Coordinates of C-alpha atoms in Angstrom, one line a residue:
X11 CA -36.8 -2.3 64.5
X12 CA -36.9 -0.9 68.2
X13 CA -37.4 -4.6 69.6
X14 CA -34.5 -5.7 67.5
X15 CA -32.2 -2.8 68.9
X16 CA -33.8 -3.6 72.7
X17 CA -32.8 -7.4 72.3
X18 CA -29.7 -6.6 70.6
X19 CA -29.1 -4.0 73.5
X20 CA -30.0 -6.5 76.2
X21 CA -27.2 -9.2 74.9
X22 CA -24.5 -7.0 74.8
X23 CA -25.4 -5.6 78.1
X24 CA -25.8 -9.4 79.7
X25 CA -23.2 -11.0 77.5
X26 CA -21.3 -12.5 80.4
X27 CA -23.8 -14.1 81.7
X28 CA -25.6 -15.4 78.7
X29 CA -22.2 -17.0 77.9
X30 CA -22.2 -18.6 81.4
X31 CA -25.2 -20.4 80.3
X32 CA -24.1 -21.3 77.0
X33 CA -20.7 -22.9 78.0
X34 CA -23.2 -24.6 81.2
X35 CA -25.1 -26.3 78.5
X36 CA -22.4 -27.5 76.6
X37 CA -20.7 -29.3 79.5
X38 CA -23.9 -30.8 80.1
X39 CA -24.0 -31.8 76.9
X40 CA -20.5 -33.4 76.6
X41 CA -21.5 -35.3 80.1
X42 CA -24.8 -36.9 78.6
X43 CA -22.9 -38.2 75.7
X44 CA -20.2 -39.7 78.1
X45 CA -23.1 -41.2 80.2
X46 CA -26.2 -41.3 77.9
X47 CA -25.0 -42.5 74.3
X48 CA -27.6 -44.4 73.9
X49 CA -30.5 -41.0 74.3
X50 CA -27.7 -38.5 73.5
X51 CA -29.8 -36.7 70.4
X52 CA -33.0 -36.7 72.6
X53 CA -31.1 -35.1 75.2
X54 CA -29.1 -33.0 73.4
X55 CA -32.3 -31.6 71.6
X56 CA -33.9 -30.9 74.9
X57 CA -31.4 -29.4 76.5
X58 CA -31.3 -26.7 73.7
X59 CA -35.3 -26.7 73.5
X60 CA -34.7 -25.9 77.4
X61 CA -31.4 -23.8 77.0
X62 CA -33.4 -21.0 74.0
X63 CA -36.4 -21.2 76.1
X64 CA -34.6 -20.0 79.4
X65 CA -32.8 -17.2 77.7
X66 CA -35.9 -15.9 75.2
X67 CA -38.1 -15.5 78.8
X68 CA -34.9 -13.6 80.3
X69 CA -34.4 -11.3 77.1
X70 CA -38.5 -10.7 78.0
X71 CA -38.0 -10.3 81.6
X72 CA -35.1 -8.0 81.5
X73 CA -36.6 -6.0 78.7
X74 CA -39.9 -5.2 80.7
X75 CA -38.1 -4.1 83.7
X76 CA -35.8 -1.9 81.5
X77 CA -39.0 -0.2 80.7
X78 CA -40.0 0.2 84.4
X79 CA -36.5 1.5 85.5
X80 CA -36.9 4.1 82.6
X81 CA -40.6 5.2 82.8
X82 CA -39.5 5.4 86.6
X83 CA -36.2 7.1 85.7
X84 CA -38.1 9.5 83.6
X85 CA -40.4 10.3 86.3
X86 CA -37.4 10.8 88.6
X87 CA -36.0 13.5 86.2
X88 CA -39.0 15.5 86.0
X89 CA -39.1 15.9 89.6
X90 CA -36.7 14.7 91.7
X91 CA -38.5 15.1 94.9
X92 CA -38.5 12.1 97.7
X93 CA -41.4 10.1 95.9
X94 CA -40.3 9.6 92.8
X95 CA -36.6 9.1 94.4
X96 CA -38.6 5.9 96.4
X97 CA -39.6 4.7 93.2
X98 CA -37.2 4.5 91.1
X99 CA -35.3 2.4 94.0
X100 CA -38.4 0.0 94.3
X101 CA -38.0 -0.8 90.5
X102 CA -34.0 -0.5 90.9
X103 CA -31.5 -2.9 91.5
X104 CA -30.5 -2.6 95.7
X105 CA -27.0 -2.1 94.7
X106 CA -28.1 1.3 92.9
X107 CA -29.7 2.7 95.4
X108 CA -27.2 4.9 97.3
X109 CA -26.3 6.1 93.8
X110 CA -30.0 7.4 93.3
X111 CA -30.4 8.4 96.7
X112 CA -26.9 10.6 96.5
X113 CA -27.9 12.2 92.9
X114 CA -31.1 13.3 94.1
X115 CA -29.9 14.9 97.0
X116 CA -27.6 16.8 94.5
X117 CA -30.4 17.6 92.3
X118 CA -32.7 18.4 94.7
X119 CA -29.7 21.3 96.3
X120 CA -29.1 22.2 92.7
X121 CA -32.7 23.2 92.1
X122 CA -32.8 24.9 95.5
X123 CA -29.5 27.3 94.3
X124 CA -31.1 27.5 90.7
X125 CA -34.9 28.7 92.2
X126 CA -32.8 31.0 95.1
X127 CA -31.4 33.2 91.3
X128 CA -34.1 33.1 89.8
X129 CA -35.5 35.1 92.6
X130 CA -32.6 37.1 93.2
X131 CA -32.2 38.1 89.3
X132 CA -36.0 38.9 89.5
X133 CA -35.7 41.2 92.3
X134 CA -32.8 43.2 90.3
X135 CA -34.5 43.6 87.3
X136 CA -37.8 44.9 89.3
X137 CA -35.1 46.9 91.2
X138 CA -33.3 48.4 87.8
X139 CA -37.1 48.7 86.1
X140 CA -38.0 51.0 89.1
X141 CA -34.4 53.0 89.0
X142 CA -35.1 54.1 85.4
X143 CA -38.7 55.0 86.2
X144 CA -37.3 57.4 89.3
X145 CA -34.4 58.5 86.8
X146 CA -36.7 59.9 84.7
X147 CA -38.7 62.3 87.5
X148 CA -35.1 64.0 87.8
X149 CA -34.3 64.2 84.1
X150 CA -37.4 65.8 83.1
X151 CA -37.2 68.4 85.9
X152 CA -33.0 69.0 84.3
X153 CA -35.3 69.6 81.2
X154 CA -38.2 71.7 82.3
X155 CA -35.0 73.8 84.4
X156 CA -32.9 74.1 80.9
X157 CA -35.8 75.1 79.3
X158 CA -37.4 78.2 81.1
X159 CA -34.1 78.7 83.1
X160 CA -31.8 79.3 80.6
X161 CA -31.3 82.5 80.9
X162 CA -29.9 82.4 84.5
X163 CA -27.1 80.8 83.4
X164 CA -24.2 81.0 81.4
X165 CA -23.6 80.0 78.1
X166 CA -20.9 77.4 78.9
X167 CA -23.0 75.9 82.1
X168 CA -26.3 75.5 79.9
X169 CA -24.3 73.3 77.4
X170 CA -22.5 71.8 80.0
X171 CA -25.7 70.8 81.5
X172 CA -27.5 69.7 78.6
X173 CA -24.8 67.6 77.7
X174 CA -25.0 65.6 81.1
X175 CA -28.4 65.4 80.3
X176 CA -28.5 63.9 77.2
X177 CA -25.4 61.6 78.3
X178 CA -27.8 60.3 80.8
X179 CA -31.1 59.8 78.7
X180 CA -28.4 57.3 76.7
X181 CA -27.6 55.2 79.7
X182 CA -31.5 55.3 80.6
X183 CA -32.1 54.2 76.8
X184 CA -29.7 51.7 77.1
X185 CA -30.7 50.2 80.0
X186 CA -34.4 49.7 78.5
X187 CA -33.1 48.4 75.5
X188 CA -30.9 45.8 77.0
X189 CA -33.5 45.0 79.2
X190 CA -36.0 44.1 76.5
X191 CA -33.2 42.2 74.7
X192 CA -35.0 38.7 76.6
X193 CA -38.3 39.9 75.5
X194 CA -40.8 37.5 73.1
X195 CA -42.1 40.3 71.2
X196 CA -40.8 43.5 70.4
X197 CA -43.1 46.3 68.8
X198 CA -41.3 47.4 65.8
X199 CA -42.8 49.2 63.3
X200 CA -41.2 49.6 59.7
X201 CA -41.4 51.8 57.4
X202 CA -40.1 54.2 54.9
X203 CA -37.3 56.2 55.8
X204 CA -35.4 59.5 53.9
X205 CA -31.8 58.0 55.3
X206 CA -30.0 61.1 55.4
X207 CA -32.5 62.9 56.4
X208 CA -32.8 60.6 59.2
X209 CA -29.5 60.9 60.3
X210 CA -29.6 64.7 60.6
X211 CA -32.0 64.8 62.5
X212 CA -30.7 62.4 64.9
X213 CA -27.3 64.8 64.9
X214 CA -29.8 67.6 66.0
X215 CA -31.3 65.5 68.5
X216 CA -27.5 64.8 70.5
X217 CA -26.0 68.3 68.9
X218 CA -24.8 69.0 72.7
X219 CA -23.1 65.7 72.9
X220 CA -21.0 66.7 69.7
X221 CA -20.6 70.3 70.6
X222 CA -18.7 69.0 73.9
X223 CA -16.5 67.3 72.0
X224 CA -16.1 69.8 69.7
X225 CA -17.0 67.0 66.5
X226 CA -17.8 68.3 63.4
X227 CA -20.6 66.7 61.3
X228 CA -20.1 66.0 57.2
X229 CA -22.7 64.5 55.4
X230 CA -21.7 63.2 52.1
X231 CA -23.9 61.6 49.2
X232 CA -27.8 61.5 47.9
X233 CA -30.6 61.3 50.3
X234 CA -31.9 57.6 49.7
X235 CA -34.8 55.3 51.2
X236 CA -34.9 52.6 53.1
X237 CA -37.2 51.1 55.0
X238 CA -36.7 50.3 58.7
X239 CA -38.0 50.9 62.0
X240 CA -37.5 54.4 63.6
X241 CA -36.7 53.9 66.8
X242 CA -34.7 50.9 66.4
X243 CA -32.4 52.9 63.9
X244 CA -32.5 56.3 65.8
X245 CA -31.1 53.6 68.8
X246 CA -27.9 51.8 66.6
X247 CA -27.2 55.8 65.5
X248 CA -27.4 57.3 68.5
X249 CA -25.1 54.5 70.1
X250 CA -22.5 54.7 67.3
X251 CA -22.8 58.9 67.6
X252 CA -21.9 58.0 71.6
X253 CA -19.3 55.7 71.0
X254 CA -17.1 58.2 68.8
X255 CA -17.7 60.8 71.1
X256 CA -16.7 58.9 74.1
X257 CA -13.3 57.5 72.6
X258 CA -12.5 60.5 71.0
X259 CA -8.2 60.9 71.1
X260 CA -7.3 63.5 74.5
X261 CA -6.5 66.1 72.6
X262 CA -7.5 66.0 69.1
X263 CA -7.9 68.8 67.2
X264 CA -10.9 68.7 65.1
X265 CA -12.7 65.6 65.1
X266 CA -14.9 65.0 62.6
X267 CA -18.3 62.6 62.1
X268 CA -18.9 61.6 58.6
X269 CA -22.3 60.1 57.2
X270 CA -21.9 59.1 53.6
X271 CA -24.5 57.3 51.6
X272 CA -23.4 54.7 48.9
X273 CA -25.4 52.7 46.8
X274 CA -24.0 48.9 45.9
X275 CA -25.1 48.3 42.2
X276 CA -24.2 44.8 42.7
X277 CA -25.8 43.8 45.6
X278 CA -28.7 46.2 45.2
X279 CA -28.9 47.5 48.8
X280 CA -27.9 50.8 50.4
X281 CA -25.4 51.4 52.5
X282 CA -24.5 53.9 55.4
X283 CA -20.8 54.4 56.3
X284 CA -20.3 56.4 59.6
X285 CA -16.7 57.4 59.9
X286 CA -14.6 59.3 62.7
X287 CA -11.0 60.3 62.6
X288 CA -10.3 59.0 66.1
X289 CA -8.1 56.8 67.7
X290 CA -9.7 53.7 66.0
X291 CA -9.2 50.2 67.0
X292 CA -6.3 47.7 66.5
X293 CA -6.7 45.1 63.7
X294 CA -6.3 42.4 67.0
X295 CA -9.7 44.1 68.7
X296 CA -11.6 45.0 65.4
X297 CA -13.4 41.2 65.2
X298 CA -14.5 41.4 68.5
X299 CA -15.4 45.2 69.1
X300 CA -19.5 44.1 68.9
X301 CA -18.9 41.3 71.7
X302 CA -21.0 41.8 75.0
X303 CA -18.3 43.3 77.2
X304 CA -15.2 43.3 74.9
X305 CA -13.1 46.5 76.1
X306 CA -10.1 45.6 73.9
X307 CA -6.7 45.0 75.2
X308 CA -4.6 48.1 74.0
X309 CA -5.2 51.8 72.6
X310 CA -7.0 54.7 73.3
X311 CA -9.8 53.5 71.8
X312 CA -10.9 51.1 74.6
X313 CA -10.1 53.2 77.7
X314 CA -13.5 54.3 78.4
X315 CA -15.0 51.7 77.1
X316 CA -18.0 49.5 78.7
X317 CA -18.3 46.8 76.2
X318 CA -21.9 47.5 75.6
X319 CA -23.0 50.5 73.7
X320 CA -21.6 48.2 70.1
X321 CA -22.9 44.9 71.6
X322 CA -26.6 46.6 71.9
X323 CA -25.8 48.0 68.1
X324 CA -25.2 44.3 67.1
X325 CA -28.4 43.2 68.8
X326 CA -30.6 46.2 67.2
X327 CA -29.1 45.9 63.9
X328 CA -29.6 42.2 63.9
X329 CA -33.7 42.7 64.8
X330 CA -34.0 45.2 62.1
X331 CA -32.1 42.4 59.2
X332 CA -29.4 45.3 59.0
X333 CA -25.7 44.1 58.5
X334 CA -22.6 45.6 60.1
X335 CA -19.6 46.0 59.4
X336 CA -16.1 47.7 60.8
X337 CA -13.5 49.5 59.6
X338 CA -10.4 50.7 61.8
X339 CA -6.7 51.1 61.5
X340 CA -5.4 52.2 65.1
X341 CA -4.7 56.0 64.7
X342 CA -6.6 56.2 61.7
X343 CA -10.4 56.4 62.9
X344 CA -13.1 54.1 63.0
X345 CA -16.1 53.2 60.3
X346 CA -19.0 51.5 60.9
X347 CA -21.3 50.8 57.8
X348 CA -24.8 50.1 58.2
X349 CA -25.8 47.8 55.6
X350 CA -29.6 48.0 54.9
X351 CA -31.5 45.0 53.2
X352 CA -33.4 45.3 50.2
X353 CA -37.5 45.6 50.5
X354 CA -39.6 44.8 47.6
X355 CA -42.7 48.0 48.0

């Protein structure tokens, strides 16, 4: 069926001049019955004998080159350096061949720009790999000080310390997470996990991030299991945990952190609601708050905001099969549940 669409393809694209020939022919024809009555039918046969003969050798002609113009074309796009620019002209009607010149000279710049960022995003993310290396030299030495130097200093300056501390392992942590976002293989390992267990621990892990902001922590339902990836959870908890610290309202009173475990009969998979009684989010910003970079457009909520700690949740949650979803009123607090598939042992 291909040759059918080619011939097809090559009539409609040469129909003018195929008709050109036709209505030729026929005048002929109309001339050697005026002149020729006698030998009209032999003439008129040869003529079309002549007349299908003429266009099937042009249909072939014009097909074959198409071929050439495309293998050459083909060629061209691959690599659109000054050889294959030179050949795809030879094959190339002459009237073409300032537009083929002029679009690979644009190509050729466009590739120049493209290969110029490719270098310059690859000396950033070398540059951004070796910051977080350094980072850490500093960090651990904030540690080893806290550690065997806490008794120099003062209750208040020890927690405000640790808490810078820990705010900066996140950033490092998010940094190396959102830098392995482009990465082909990512080394998860799954397995079972006591949920609320899980989730105190994590509290204890960042307790000087919650003591700053003066959170309290309720826990609420069984301890259930699921089965997931350690790290990768510790990660969307620890970014949720640092999203309701950071937009917590100026002022508030007693903010409070909730982790409550509920078990859907219907769907058969457990579910982890994480609740705050901030300044939640406006029903306008609530569909976009996991967007890369979405800060909202009014509230509280957003004015710290970076747009990325949610995005990363959304891209961790999404590795580990876990569904999200948000709750919010504005003035009413935020909840995010962590919807966790169910695994056949």
């Amino acid at each position: 069926m291909k040759w059918i669409k080619q011939i097809y393809d090559c009539f409609l694209a040469y129909k003018l001049w195929f008709l050109m020939l036709i209505s030729t022919n026929l005048l002929f024809i109309f001339l050697a019955w005026l002149a020729y009555p006698e030998t009209f039918k032999v003439l008129v046969g040869l003529m079309i004998v002549f007349t299908l003969a003429m266009i099937s050798l042009s249909v072939f002609v014009i097909i074959r080159k198409q071929q050439i113009i495309e293998a050459a074309f083909q060629d061209f796009l691959l690599e659109a350096n000054e050889t294959n620019e030179e050949k795809l002209c030879r094959v190339s009607p002459k009237t073409h061949w300032s537009f083929i010149r002029r679009m690979g000279s644009v190509i050729r710049l466009n590739h120049a720009e493209l290969n110029r960022q490719v270098i310059e995003l690859a000396d950033y993310e070398n540059y951004i790999e070796g910051w977080v290396h350094e980072i850490k030299k500093p960090l651990s030495l904030m540690t080893l000080v806290l550690d065997n130097r806490s008794d120099e200093m003062s209750p208040l300056v020890r927690q405000r310390m640790l808490h810078i501390r820990d705010q900066m392992l996140g950033d490092v942590e998010r940094i190396l997470y959102f830098a392995r976002l482009g990465a082909a293989h990512k080394d998860y390992i799954f397995e079972s996990i006591n949920l609320l267990a899980f989730c105190k621990q994590t509290i204890e892990d960042h307790q000087t991030l919650l003591d700053e902001s003066g959170f309290q922590i309720q826990f609420i339902g069984e301890e259930m299991e699921i089965f997931s990836d350690r790290k990768g959870l510790a990660f969307i908890l620890e970014q949720i945990i640092a999203n309701s610290t950071k937009h917590v309202a100026h002022n508030q009173d007693f903010p409070i952190l909730k982790f409550e475990t509920v078990y859907d009969k219907v769907s058969g998979k457990t579910v982890l609601h994480i609740s705050d009684n901030g300044p939640g989010v406006s029903e306008e910003d609530l569909p976009f708050i996991f967007d890369k970079g979405f800060t909202g457009r009014r509230g509280t909520y957003t004015r710290q905001a970076t747009g990325m700690g949610l995005f990363l949740v959304s891209k961790m949650a999404y590795d580990l099969a876990i569904q999200l979803d948000a709750k919010s009123e504005l003035g009413s607090g935020l909840t995010i549940s962590l919807i966790f598939p169910h695994v056949k042992q």
